[in-house]
Amino acid sequence: MITRRTFLSAAAASAAALSLGACAPRGSSSDTVIRYWGMQAADADKDLKVIDAFNATRAGSRITIDVNQVPSNGVADMSQIITAVRGGTAPDVWQMDRFNAVQNASIGLLEPIDDLIEEYEGVSVEEFTSQWLQFAVDELTYDGRLYGLPINTDARGIMYNEDILRGAGIDLDMFDPQQHVLTWDELREVSRKITTTDSRGNFETLGFVPWDGEGWPYTWAFGLDAQLYSNETASVTLDSPQWRAVFELYADWAEEFPYAKADAFFATYQPPNAPPSQTAIFSERLGMSTTGPFSIRSNEKYAPKLPLKFTWLPVGAEGDETYSWSGGASLVVPKGARMTRNLWEFMKFYTGFEGQSIVQPLLGDLPTNLRTIQARNYNPKAELFRQMLPTSTSRPPLPVGSVAWDTLQRSRSSVIIGSQTPQEAVAINQLSVGPKMALFEGYQMPATYGQNSVIPEA
Amino acid sequence: MTATGVKARVPVGDAPPEAADGTAEGPPPERGRRRLSRTDRRDLALGLKYISPWIVGILVFVVYPVGYSIYLSFTRYSGMGAPTWVGLGNYVTAFADPLVAKSTGNTLFYAMIAVPLGLVVALVLALAMNQNVREVAWYRTIFYAPSLIPAFAMSFIFIVFLNPQFGVFNQVLNIFGDGANVNLLGDPTGVKIAIIMMAQLGAGNAALIFLAGLRNVPKTVYEAARVDGAGPMRQFRSITLPLLSPVLLFNLITGVSGALQVFTEAYIVTNGTGDPDAGALFYMMYLYKNAFGFAELGYASALAVLLFLVGLALALLIFWCSRRFVNYDVEAS
Amino acid sequence: MSTTLRTESPRNRRSAARSVDADQLNRRADGTRRPWYSSVIARVVMVVLSVIFLLPLYWMVISSLKSDEELAKFPPTFIPQSWQFGNFVDAVSAMPFLQFFMNSAIITVSVVIFSVISNFVVAYGFACLKWPGRDLVFYLVIATLFLPFPVTLIPMFDMWARLGLVNTMFPLIIPAMFGSAFYVFLLRQFLLQIPRDMLDAARIDGAREWTILWRLVFPTAKPALTTVAIFAAVASWNDFMGPLIYLQDESVQTLSIGLQSFRSVHAQDVSFNQLMAASFLVILPLLILFFVFQRHFIRGITIGGFK
């Protein structure tokens, strides 16, 4: 009894002592120390490679990058950064999903970086940002000001298993991205041929469904010319006929490949939260899936022997222009950070040619820096996705991005289950997003948004 | 004293009758503003001295945040900059918001099943943890283990149970059905049931409280009952349950509080979406999304105030009803 | 109930209770043996329950021992074909494990000690003392159980930030010193069951409340206090939201943050076996502690035990 009491009081004393020790003030008063919230922990080594290279440059030699890998709490969760910025404990530079940039800028969470460019580069913002893909810059632009510099990007395409297609007697030339772009009708026909059902009515193999993987409403919206926002009328256009077509497409496929059966199929072969190795593609049950270059790494890791290839997203009619959409990360400056030359040098290096040339081949997706693309400093297996970039774009840079994404995803779920018709779905979407966007009266997306990008050839 | 006396719950000794009921004691102080007697004042000072840590705590950690939230609930606020006063706007929006209605319905569905079921499962576990067998330490640890496992790991294993082809659940279902594979998580009602079942694996927490309660029942009471010839069922009904009533009240109220705020399991099982068809979008998830996903802190605060009021009303109702069944007097035997 | 049934003093009550538990095996209170099958049935039921409740842990362990290829197998294997203990090494080396462990331990030990003491004292004030207005104030305690956490997140953070204590462990430890509604309520329910006359007798004998609190009530409330200690330890050890927003520097981060880092990498490429290995290592200390401390669920109140 006595020993336990002694132990407990000793433990309490040491606890108090240690927590006091942890209370040392932040050593960030010097502007040669830059506090950086980096990529996630598992990619910390890639972050460090860039930082080492930066420290080896003349500009970076006297700068210490104090890097912390602060995990996120999930998709579009701003609790950490909001609290940190309010409390004055935010980092000087933060690696953030570009999708959140406009919303975060609109609520005052980020510092615009136009002044840094004008002060240290002596050129216009427009001229300076021409080093990067236009849509990636647009995604970081709010109300005419720039809020960060882009790092990586990706694109969406169809991944298919050659063995399964060949087994169903399908002409593989149709899937060769250099020869052909699939139409929706062709894709449906192929999916029909691949799909097999067992005696109890369950799918044994499935060809394709448009709500699997990266088959988000936005993915098909870009191919059907459905726009979320119109600069001309400065209003949300989620109830347009084009958006109805997006949800009709889901409803149409869900009629032929019923939701309940397809859902049971996916829950069997790629249950939610299962290991990334456990997918319907890897277990050779699913013929085709919508995905991006980020699949290349896991394909090589978990299914190196499967003949998995990529092709374009399906188009409406033969000869239609291809389309895709691209996301990615960026470096941004949280509100209240010290806007120093050293901070600027680090951002410029990380997102510029040198930084991207180091980190992109390791990450396996695509650079946004045009010179890096030109020098082909990326995973050669992602080449098809590189070819998608000219006709790709970002999701619309709007301050209501998260609400819109959430609403569209929920409507997709309702439509494929059949609890809403496409007409009802688009009406609800408009009602959910419209009033929130109306608070930003006369809002204009960058004029260049949605235009094709010019990508230099190697 | 006989075992049958347990049922009568007659306090013995010189304990005043109201001591047996912690909720119905003493006249409320605000009534009539009557002057407190000197003893009263001394008692009050002593009582306040003992609860002073909590008073400091509530002033610092509760009153300030709550006041702040109530204020925010009348504003439009992103978390940054200055709030904009909108009056009752957020409340008007909330009552018209179809997702508030939907998430409230989901949450009530969850609470109506999960709370009673949780009490039963926890009680069964507690009785098992209370067995007089040599290896009881192992049983206790095993039953409690799932409560230690991080929710994401739990959801993974649970989803294996629910696998439409190989899972235990569907094997049972197939005995009755037409053999078609069913994904419980793919159905708006099924997903709620799945989350309720998953929550039962974490019943170890409530079970531990019941266990502590069971250990509070003096052995002598059972011994006396047995001498009187009461069988096991009779003992359970007349001794165990009445003497467990204080912890039952505790588990009931914290169960309701937990059910109204159900968040983590649903967030993880549905990857934060609440789908299919918003069937697993619970009130707290929607509130959290508004606060930190959509930067609508004012609206989230209004939702929080509504939840708080409903929860409080329910708790007081349960307390009021509890006067009839809660018995604090162990010695009444 | 007379005092003749058991007359141990509180001091040796624990050992007495334990010996009662041990020799009660297969034996009724009145000394007759139970029929042999009653313990068999009880054991069968408990083994079945055990299998159900062990499955999550079992799954966690075998997943942590599988290779990447085996994890992809369908249907999943129930016994790993090759045992990859290397996953544990990889998991530990993927984060500053020892430092995170120490940080978690410091926070948890402090929280447990402070929680037990503060909640016990406050609950005593609500259960064993009589004062005007007590039960109305108690309703306030209950009310705070219904406060949704997202709304308190920001004002609390603002406060700690103003105190300059973000990136220290204080925001996670200090609140434990002031009691929490959950534990106060829990302990109150138990303390109300302590016979009134026992406390009054001590008061008449001239014992001060503080003495009664620690000498008389504390030993009696042991099962309930053990419950509080276990809950506080588990909640603090597994707490994710608190460390996530208050601990941004790796030097003060905890194991639960380390775990999250594993998960929130490119969703496509989580090393699931390592994640499970890390998760198991994180909960292992809790499992061991629980196994050791569960024996404190001894008989609390022994009628006639107090003279």
PDB file of N, CA, C and O in Angstrom, chain C residues 84-142:
ATOM      1  N   GLN C  84       4.426 -12.023 -40.027  1.00  0.00           N
ATOM      2  CA  GLN C  84       5.301 -10.896 -40.345  1.00  0.00           C
ATOM      3  C   GLN C  84       5.512 -10.014 -39.116  1.00  0.00           C
ATOM      4  O   GLN C  84       4.895  -8.966 -38.977  1.00  0.00           O
ATOM      5  N   PHE C  85       6.375 -10.469 -38.213  1.00  0.00           N
ATOM      6  CA  PHE C  85       6.604  -9.662 -37.012  1.00  0.00           C
ATOM      7  C   PHE C  85       7.291  -8.343 -37.351  1.00  0.00           C
ATOM      8  O   PHE C  85       7.279  -7.412 -36.573  1.00  0.00           O
ATOM      9  N   GLY C  86       7.879  -8.316 -38.545  1.00  0.00           N
ATOM     10  CA  GLY C  86       8.536  -7.089 -38.996  1.00  0.00           C
ATOM     11  C   GLY C  86       7.589  -5.902 -39.055  1.00  0.00           C
ATOM     12  O   GLY C  86       8.009  -4.754 -38.938  1.00  0.00           O
ATOM     13  N   ASN C  87       6.276  -6.168 -39.233  1.00  0.00           N
ATOM     14  CA  ASN C  87       5.305  -5.067 -39.267  1.00  0.00           C
ATOM     15  C   ASN C  87       5.360  -4.240 -37.992  1.00  0.00           C
ATOM     16  O   ASN C  87       5.165  -3.035 -38.021  1.00  0.00           O
ATOM     17  N   PHE C  88       5.606  -4.928 -36.877  1.00  0.00           N
ATOM     18  CA  PHE C  88       5.662  -4.207 -35.603  1.00  0.00           C
ATOM     19  C   PHE C  88       6.886  -3.295 -35.556  1.00  0.00           C
ATOM     20  O   PHE C  88       6.814  -2.172 -35.100  1.00  0.00           O
ATOM     21  N   VAL C  89       7.991  -3.828 -36.080  1.00  0.00           N
ATOM     22  CA  VAL C  89       9.207  -3.016 -36.120  1.00  0.00           C
ATOM     23  C   VAL C  89       8.981  -1.790 -37.003  1.00  0.00           C
ATOM     24  O   VAL C  89       9.298  -0.660 -36.625  1.00  0.00           O
ATOM     25  N   ASP C  90       8.370  -2.028 -38.165  1.00  0.00           N
ATOM     26  CA  ASP C  90       8.119  -0.912 -39.089  1.00  0.00           C
ATOM     27  C   ASP C  90       7.194   0.124 -38.458  1.00  0.00           C
ATOM     28  O   ASP C  90       7.396   1.325 -38.607  1.00  0.00           O
ATOM     29  N   ALA C  91       6.165  -0.376 -37.758  1.00  0.00           N
ATOM     30  CA  ALA C  91       5.203   0.546 -37.150  1.00  0.00           C
ATOM     31  C   ALA C  91       5.888   1.424 -36.107  1.00  0.00           C
ATOM     32  O   ALA C  91       5.655   2.632 -36.046  1.00  0.00           O
ATOM     33  N   VAL C  92       6.740   0.788 -35.295  1.00  0.00           N
ATOM     34  CA  VAL C  92       7.406   1.547 -34.237  1.00  0.00           C
ATOM     35  C   VAL C  92       8.373   2.558 -34.833  1.00  0.00           C
ATOM     36  O   VAL C  92       8.485   3.693 -34.354  1.00  0.00           O
ATOM     37  N   SER C  93       9.044   2.176 -35.914  1.00  0.00           N
ATOM     38  CA  SER C  93      10.050   3.089 -36.453  1.00  0.00           C
ATOM     39  C   SER C  93       9.424   4.157 -37.350  1.00  0.00           C
ATOM     40  O   SER C  93      10.095   5.109 -37.738  1.00  0.00           O
ATOM     41  N   ALA C  94       8.116   4.012 -37.666  1.00  0.00           N
ATOM     42  CA  ALA C  94       7.483   5.006 -38.533  1.00  0.00           C
ATOM     43  C   ALA C  94       7.166   6.294 -37.786  1.00  0.00           C
ATOM     44  O   ALA C  94       6.819   7.299 -38.388  1.00  0.00           O
ATOM     45  N   MET C  95       7.224   6.259 -36.453  1.00  0.00           N
ATOM     46  CA  MET C  95       6.982   7.489 -35.685  1.00  0.00           C
ATOM     47  C   MET C  95       7.923   7.482 -34.492  1.00  0.00           C
ATOM     48  O   MET C  95       8.458   6.441 -34.136  1.00  0.00           O
ATOM     49  N   PRO C  96       8.138   8.638 -33.873  1.00  0.00           N
ATOM     50  CA  PRO C  96       8.958   8.649 -32.657  1.00  0.00           C
ATOM     51  C   PRO C  96       8.199   7.972 -31.530  1.00  0.00           C
ATOM     52  O   PRO C  96       7.646   8.619 -30.648  1.00  0.00           O
ATOM     53  N   PHE C  97       8.165   6.641 -31.594  1.00  0.00           N
ATOM     54  CA  PHE C  97       7.251   5.878 -30.759  1.00  0.00           C
ATOM     55  C   PHE C  97       7.492   6.113 -29.265  1.00  0.00           C
ATOM     56  O   PHE C  97       6.565   6.357 -28.503  1.00  0.00           O
ATOM     57  N   LEU C  98       8.770   6.045 -28.872  1.00  0.00           N
ATOM     58  CA  LEU C  98       9.075   6.155 -27.446  1.00  0.00           C
ATOM     59  C   LEU C  98       8.657   7.513 -26.905  1.00  0.00           C
ATOM     60  O   LEU C  98       8.068   7.630 -25.829  1.00  0.00           O
ATOM     61  N   GLN C  99       8.951   8.544 -27.690  1.00  0.00           N
ATOM     62  CA  GLN C  99       8.592   9.898 -27.247  1.00  0.00           C
ATOM     63  C   GLN C  99       7.075  10.050 -27.145  1.00  0.00           C
ATOM     64  O   GLN C  99       6.555  10.572 -26.152  1.00  0.00           O
ATOM     65  N   PHE C 100       6.362   9.583 -28.183  1.00  0.00           N
ATOM     66  CA  PHE C 100       4.900   9.653 -28.154  1.00  0.00           C
ATOM     67  C   PHE C 100       4.365   8.867 -26.958  1.00  0.00           C
ATOM     68  O   PHE C 100       3.415   9.278 -26.296  1.00  0.00           O
ATOM     69  N   PHE C 101       4.991   7.707 -26.708  1.00  0.00           N
ATOM     70  CA  PHE C 101       4.553   6.873 -25.588  1.00  0.00           C
ATOM     71  C   PHE C 101       4.714   7.626 -24.269  1.00  0.00           C
ATOM     72  O   PHE C 101       3.806   7.656 -23.440  1.00  0.00           O
ATOM     73  N   MET C 102       5.872   8.249 -24.104  1.00  0.00           N
ATOM     74  CA  MET C 102       6.123   8.991 -22.862  1.00  0.00           C
ATOM     75  C   MET C 102       5.112  10.130 -22.719  1.00  0.00           C
ATOM     76  O   MET C 102       4.565  10.355 -21.642  1.00  0.00           O
ATOM     77  N   ASN C 103       4.883  10.861 -23.804  1.00  0.00           N
ATOM     78  CA  ASN C 103       3.927  11.963 -23.751  1.00  0.00           C
ATOM     79  C   ASN C 103       2.537  11.472 -23.352  1.00  0.00           C
ATOM     80  O   ASN C 103       1.876  12.049 -22.492  1.00  0.00           O
ATOM     81  N   SER C 104       2.106  10.374 -23.991  1.00  0.00           N
ATOM     82  CA  SER C 104       0.797   9.809 -23.653  1.00  0.00           C
ATOM     83  C   SER C 104       0.767   9.405 -22.186  1.00  0.00           C
ATOM     84  O   SER C 104      -0.225   9.617 -21.487  1.00  0.00           O
ATOM     85  N   ALA C 105       1.852   8.799 -21.727  1.00  0.00           N
ATOM     86  CA  ALA C 105       1.888   8.301 -20.354  1.00  0.00           C
ATOM     87  C   ALA C 105       1.818   9.457 -19.357  1.00  0.00           C
ATOM     88  O   ALA C 105       1.088   9.386 -18.366  1.00  0.00           O
ATOM     89  N   ILE C 106       2.564  10.519 -19.631  1.00  0.00           N
ATOM     90  CA  ILE C 106       2.550  11.669 -18.712  1.00  0.00           C
ATOM     91  C   ILE C 106       1.141  12.234 -18.604  1.00  0.00           C
ATOM     92  O   ILE C 106       0.618  12.456 -17.509  1.00  0.00           O
ATOM     93  N   ILE C 107       0.521  12.447 -19.753  1.00  0.00           N
ATOM     94  CA  ILE C 107      -0.823  13.016 -19.745  1.00  0.00           C
ATOM     95  C   ILE C 107      -1.787  12.081 -19.018  1.00  0.00           C
ATOM     96  O   ILE C 107      -2.557  12.497 -18.151  1.00  0.00           O
ATOM     97  N   THR C 108      -1.727  10.794 -19.365  1.00  0.00           N
ATOM     98  CA  THR C 108      -2.690   9.854 -18.811  1.00  0.00           C
ATOM     99  C   THR C 108      -2.535   9.710 -17.295  1.00  0.00           C
ATOM    100  O   THR C 108      -3.521   9.762 -16.557  1.00  0.00           O
ATOM    101  N   VAL C 109      -1.304   9.543 -16.829  1.00  0.00           N
ATOM    102  CA  VAL C 109      -1.091   9.369 -15.390  1.00  0.00           C
ATOM    103  C   VAL C 109      -1.592  10.603 -14.636  1.00  0.00           C
ATOM    104  O   VAL C 109      -2.314  10.501 -13.648  1.00  0.00           O
ATOM    105  N   SER C 110      -1.255  11.778 -15.149  1.00  0.00           N
ATOM    106  CA  SER C 110      -1.704  13.001 -14.471  1.00  0.00           C
ATOM    107  C   SER C 110      -3.223  13.074 -14.461  1.00  0.00           C
ATOM    108  O   SER C 110      -3.830  13.381 -13.426  1.00  0.00           O
ATOM    109  N   VAL C 111      -3.826  12.802 -15.621  1.00  0.00           N
ATOM    110  CA  VAL C 111      -5.285  12.909 -15.715  1.00  0.00           C
ATOM    111  C   VAL C 111      -5.956  11.936 -14.751  1.00  0.00           C
ATOM    112  O   VAL C 111      -6.918  12.290 -14.070  1.00  0.00           O
ATOM    113  N   VAL C 112      -5.439  10.725 -14.656  1.00  0.00           N
ATOM    114  CA  VAL C 112      -6.062   9.729 -13.781  1.00  0.00           C
ATOM    115  C   VAL C 112      -5.997  10.187 -12.324  1.00  0.00           C
ATOM    116  O   VAL C 112      -6.999  10.181 -11.605  1.00  0.00           O
ATOM    117  N   ILE C 113      -4.824  10.618 -11.905  1.00  0.00           N
ATOM    118  CA  ILE C 113      -4.677  11.034 -10.507  1.00  0.00           C
ATOM    119  C   ILE C 113      -5.607  12.209 -10.192  1.00  0.00           C
ATOM    120  O   ILE C 113      -6.369  12.177  -9.224  1.00  0.00           O
ATOM    121  N   PHE C 114      -5.559  13.217 -11.047  1.00  0.00           N
ATOM    122  CA  PHE C 114      -6.387  14.397 -10.790  1.00  0.00           C
ATOM    123  C   PHE C 114      -7.873  14.060 -10.866  1.00  0.00           C
ATOM    124  O   PHE C 114      -8.674  14.573 -10.092  1.00  0.00           O
ATOM    125  N   SER C 115      -8.262  13.229 -11.816  1.00  0.00           N
ATOM    126  CA  SER C 115      -9.685  12.907 -11.972  1.00  0.00           C
ATOM    127  C   SER C 115     -10.210  12.193 -10.743  1.00  0.00           C
ATOM    128  O   SER C 115     -11.285  12.513 -10.246  1.00  0.00           O
ATOM    129  N   VAL C 116      -9.471  11.200 -10.287  1.00  0.00           N
ATOM    130  CA  VAL C 116      -9.951  10.421  -9.138  1.00  0.00           C
ATOM    131  C   VAL C 116     -10.126  11.342  -7.937  1.00  0.00           C
ATOM    132  O   VAL C 116     -11.163  11.345  -7.286  1.00  0.00           O
ATOM    133  N   ILE C 117      -9.112  12.165  -7.673  1.00  0.00           N
ATOM    134  CA  ILE C 117      -9.189  13.015  -6.481  1.00  0.00           C
ATOM    135  C   ILE C 117     -10.304  14.055  -6.621  1.00  0.00           C
ATOM    136  O   ILE C 117     -11.194  14.155  -5.778  1.00  0.00           O
ATOM    137  N   SER C 118     -10.279  14.812  -7.718  1.00  0.00           N
ATOM    138  CA  SER C 118     -11.224  15.927  -7.814  1.00  0.00           C
ATOM    139  C   SER C 118     -12.664  15.429  -7.879  1.00  0.00           C
ATOM    140  O   SER C 118     -13.541  15.966  -7.189  1.00  0.00           O
ATOM    141  N   ASN C 119     -12.918  14.394  -8.661  1.00  0.00           N
ATOM    142  CA  ASN C 119     -14.297  13.926  -8.790  1.00  0.00           C
ATOM    143  C   ASN C 119     -14.792  13.300  -7.497  1.00  0.00           C
ATOM    144  O   ASN C 119     -15.967  13.410  -7.149  1.00  0.00           O
ATOM    145  N   PHE C 120     -13.872  12.652  -6.783  1.00  0.00           N
ATOM    146  CA  PHE C 120     -14.273  12.026  -5.524  1.00  0.00           C
ATOM    147  C   PHE C 120     -14.692  13.104  -4.518  1.00  0.00           C
ATOM    148  O   PHE C 120     -15.736  12.995  -3.870  1.00  0.00           O
ATOM    149  N   VAL C 121     -13.883  14.134  -4.406  1.00  0.00           N
ATOM    150  CA  VAL C 121     -14.193  15.191  -3.446  1.00  0.00           C
ATOM    151  C   VAL C 121     -15.514  15.873  -3.816  1.00  0.00           C
ATOM    152  O   VAL C 121     -16.390  16.082  -2.968  1.00  0.00           O
ATOM    153  N   VAL C 122     -15.676  16.190  -5.101  1.00  0.00           N
ATOM    154  CA  VAL C 122     -16.893  16.870  -5.524  1.00  0.00           C
ATOM    155  C   VAL C 122     -18.116  15.965  -5.303  1.00  0.00           C
ATOM    156  O   VAL C 122     -19.148  16.407  -4.780  1.00  0.00           O
ATOM    157  N   ALA C 123     -17.974  14.697  -5.656  1.00  0.00           N
ATOM    158  CA  ALA C 123     -19.104  13.780  -5.488  1.00  0.00           C
ATOM    159  C   ALA C 123     -19.464  13.634  -4.018  1.00  0.00           C
ATOM    160  O   ALA C 123     -20.637  13.511  -3.667  1.00  0.00           O
ATOM    161  N   TYR C 124     -18.455  13.667  -3.162  1.00  0.00           N
ATOM    162  CA  TYR C 124     -18.727  13.613  -1.718  1.00  0.00           C
ATOM    163  C   TYR C 124     -19.599  14.806  -1.332  1.00  0.00           C
ATOM    164  O   TYR C 124     -20.562  14.659  -0.572  1.00  0.00           O
ATOM    165  N   GLY C 125     -19.275  15.962  -1.882  1.00  0.00           N
ATOM    166  CA  GLY C 125     -20.062  17.159  -1.606  1.00  0.00           C
ATOM    167  C   GLY C 125     -21.510  17.010  -2.062  1.00  0.00           C
ATOM    168  O   GLY C 125     -22.427  17.554  -1.450  1.00  0.00           O
ATOM    169  N   PHE C 126     -21.716  16.250  -3.127  1.00  0.00           N
ATOM    170  CA  PHE C 126     -23.078  16.092  -3.648  1.00  0.00           C
ATOM    171  C   PHE C 126     -23.820  14.926  -3.010  1.00  0.00           C
ATOM    172  O   PHE C 126     -25.039  14.870  -3.053  1.00  0.00           O
ATOM    173  N   ALA C 127     -23.082  13.970  -2.445  1.00  0.00           N
ATOM    174  CA  ALA C 127     -23.752  12.764  -1.963  1.00  0.00           C
ATOM    175  C   ALA C 127     -23.752  12.641  -0.447  1.00  0.00           C
ATOM    176  O   ALA C 127     -24.740  12.213   0.140  1.00  0.00           O
ATOM    177  N   CYS C 128     -22.663  12.980   0.190  1.00  0.00           N
ATOM    178  CA  CYS C 128     -22.537  12.690   1.620  1.00  0.00           C
ATOM    179  C   CYS C 128     -22.777  13.911   2.498  1.00  0.00           C
ATOM    180  O   CYS C 128     -22.870  13.783   3.709  1.00  0.00           O
ATOM    181  N   LEU C 129     -22.803  15.078   1.900  1.00  0.00           N
ATOM    182  CA  LEU C 129     -23.100  16.271   2.680  1.00  0.00           C
ATOM    183  C   LEU C 129     -24.498  16.727   2.319  1.00  0.00           C
ATOM    184  O   LEU C 129     -24.925  16.572   1.186  1.00  0.00           O
ATOM    185  N   LYS C 130     -25.179  17.301   3.313  1.00  0.00           N
ATOM    186  CA  LYS C 130     -26.510  17.849   3.035  1.00  0.00           C
ATOM    187  C   LYS C 130     -26.424  19.352   3.127  1.00  0.00           C
ATOM    188  O   LYS C 130     -25.968  19.887   4.133  1.00  0.00           O
ATOM    189  N   TRP C 131     -26.805  20.017   2.062  1.00  0.00           N
ATOM    190  CA  TRP C 131     -26.817  21.470   2.128  1.00  0.00           C
ATOM    191  C   TRP C 131     -27.933  22.002   1.247  1.00  0.00           C
ATOM    192  O   TRP C 131     -28.336  21.357   0.276  1.00  0.00           O
ATOM    193  N   PRO C 132     -28.471  23.141   1.593  1.00  0.00           N
ATOM    194  CA  PRO C 132     -29.625  23.666   0.853  1.00  0.00           C
ATOM    195  C   PRO C 132     -29.255  23.932  -0.607  1.00  0.00           C
ATOM    196  O   PRO C 132     -28.185  24.476  -0.882  1.00  0.00           O
ATOM    197  N   GLY C 133     -30.136  23.516  -1.499  1.00  0.00           N
ATOM    198  CA  GLY C 133     -29.916  23.776  -2.918  1.00  0.00           C
ATOM    199  C   GLY C 133     -29.060  22.735  -3.602  1.00  0.00           C
ATOM    200  O   GLY C 133     -28.790  22.825  -4.791  1.00  0.00           O
ATOM    201  N   ARG C 134     -28.631  21.723  -2.843  1.00  0.00           N
ATOM    202  CA  ARG C 134     -27.697  20.750  -3.383  1.00  0.00           C
ATOM    203  C   ARG C 134     -28.222  20.087  -4.657  1.00  0.00           C
ATOM    204  O   ARG C 134     -27.521  19.975  -5.654  1.00  0.00           O
ATOM    205  N   ASP C 135     -29.479  19.665  -4.630  1.00  0.00           N
ATOM    206  CA  ASP C 135     -29.964  18.884  -5.757  1.00  0.00           C
ATOM    207  C   ASP C 135     -30.249  19.734  -6.986  1.00  0.00           C
ATOM    208  O   ASP C 135     -30.117  19.261  -8.109  1.00  0.00           O
ATOM    209  N   LEU C 136     -30.580  20.991  -6.730  1.00  0.00           N
ATOM    210  CA  LEU C 136     -30.739  21.878  -7.890  1.00  0.00           C
ATOM    211  C   LEU C 136     -29.396  22.085  -8.577  1.00  0.00           C
ATOM    212  O   LEU C 136     -29.290  22.049  -9.809  1.00  0.00           O
ATOM    213  N   VAL C 137     -28.360  22.291  -7.768  1.00  0.00           N
ATOM    214  CA  VAL C 137     -27.028  22.447  -8.353  1.00  0.00           C
ATOM    215  C   VAL C 137     -26.639  21.174  -9.091  1.00  0.00           C
ATOM    216  O   VAL C 137     -26.014  21.209 -10.149  1.00  0.00           O
ATOM    217  N   PHE C 138     -27.069  20.040  -8.519  1.00  0.00           N
ATOM    218  CA  PHE C 138     -26.710  18.793  -9.171  1.00  0.00           C
ATOM    219  C   PHE C 138     -27.324  18.684 -10.568  1.00  0.00           C
ATOM    220  O   PHE C 138     -26.718  18.116 -11.475  1.00  0.00           O
ATOM    221  N   TYR C 139     -28.516  19.232 -10.738  1.00  0.00           N
ATOM    222  CA  TYR C 139     -29.110  19.212 -12.082  1.00  0.00           C
ATOM    223  C   TYR C 139     -28.213  19.943 -13.077  1.00  0.00           C
ATOM    224  O   TYR C 139     -28.162  19.605 -14.258  1.00  0.00           O
ATOM    225  N   LEU C 140     -27.502  20.946 -12.613  1.00  0.00           N
ATOM    226  CA  LEU C 140     -26.559  21.648 -13.481  1.00  0.00           C
ATOM    227  C   LEU C 140     -25.448  20.707 -13.955  1.00  0.00           C
ATOM    228  O   LEU C 140     -25.008  20.765 -15.098  1.00  0.00           O
ATOM    229  N   VAL C 141     -25.010  19.853 -13.017  1.00  0.00           N
ATOM    230  CA  VAL C 141     -23.995  18.864 -13.399  1.00  0.00           C
ATOM    231  C   VAL C 141     -24.528  18.009 -14.537  1.00  0.00           C
ATOM    232  O   VAL C 141     -23.863  17.805 -15.557  1.00  0.00           O
ATOM    233  N   ILE C 142     -25.755  17.509 -14.347  1.00  0.00           N
ATOM    234  CA  ILE C 142     -26.364  16.667 -15.380  1.00  0.00           C
ATOM    235  C   ILE C 142     -26.475  17.427 -16.699  1.00  0.00           C
ATOM    236  O   ILE C 142     -26.199  16.894 -17.773  1.00  0.00           O
TER     237      ILE C 142
END
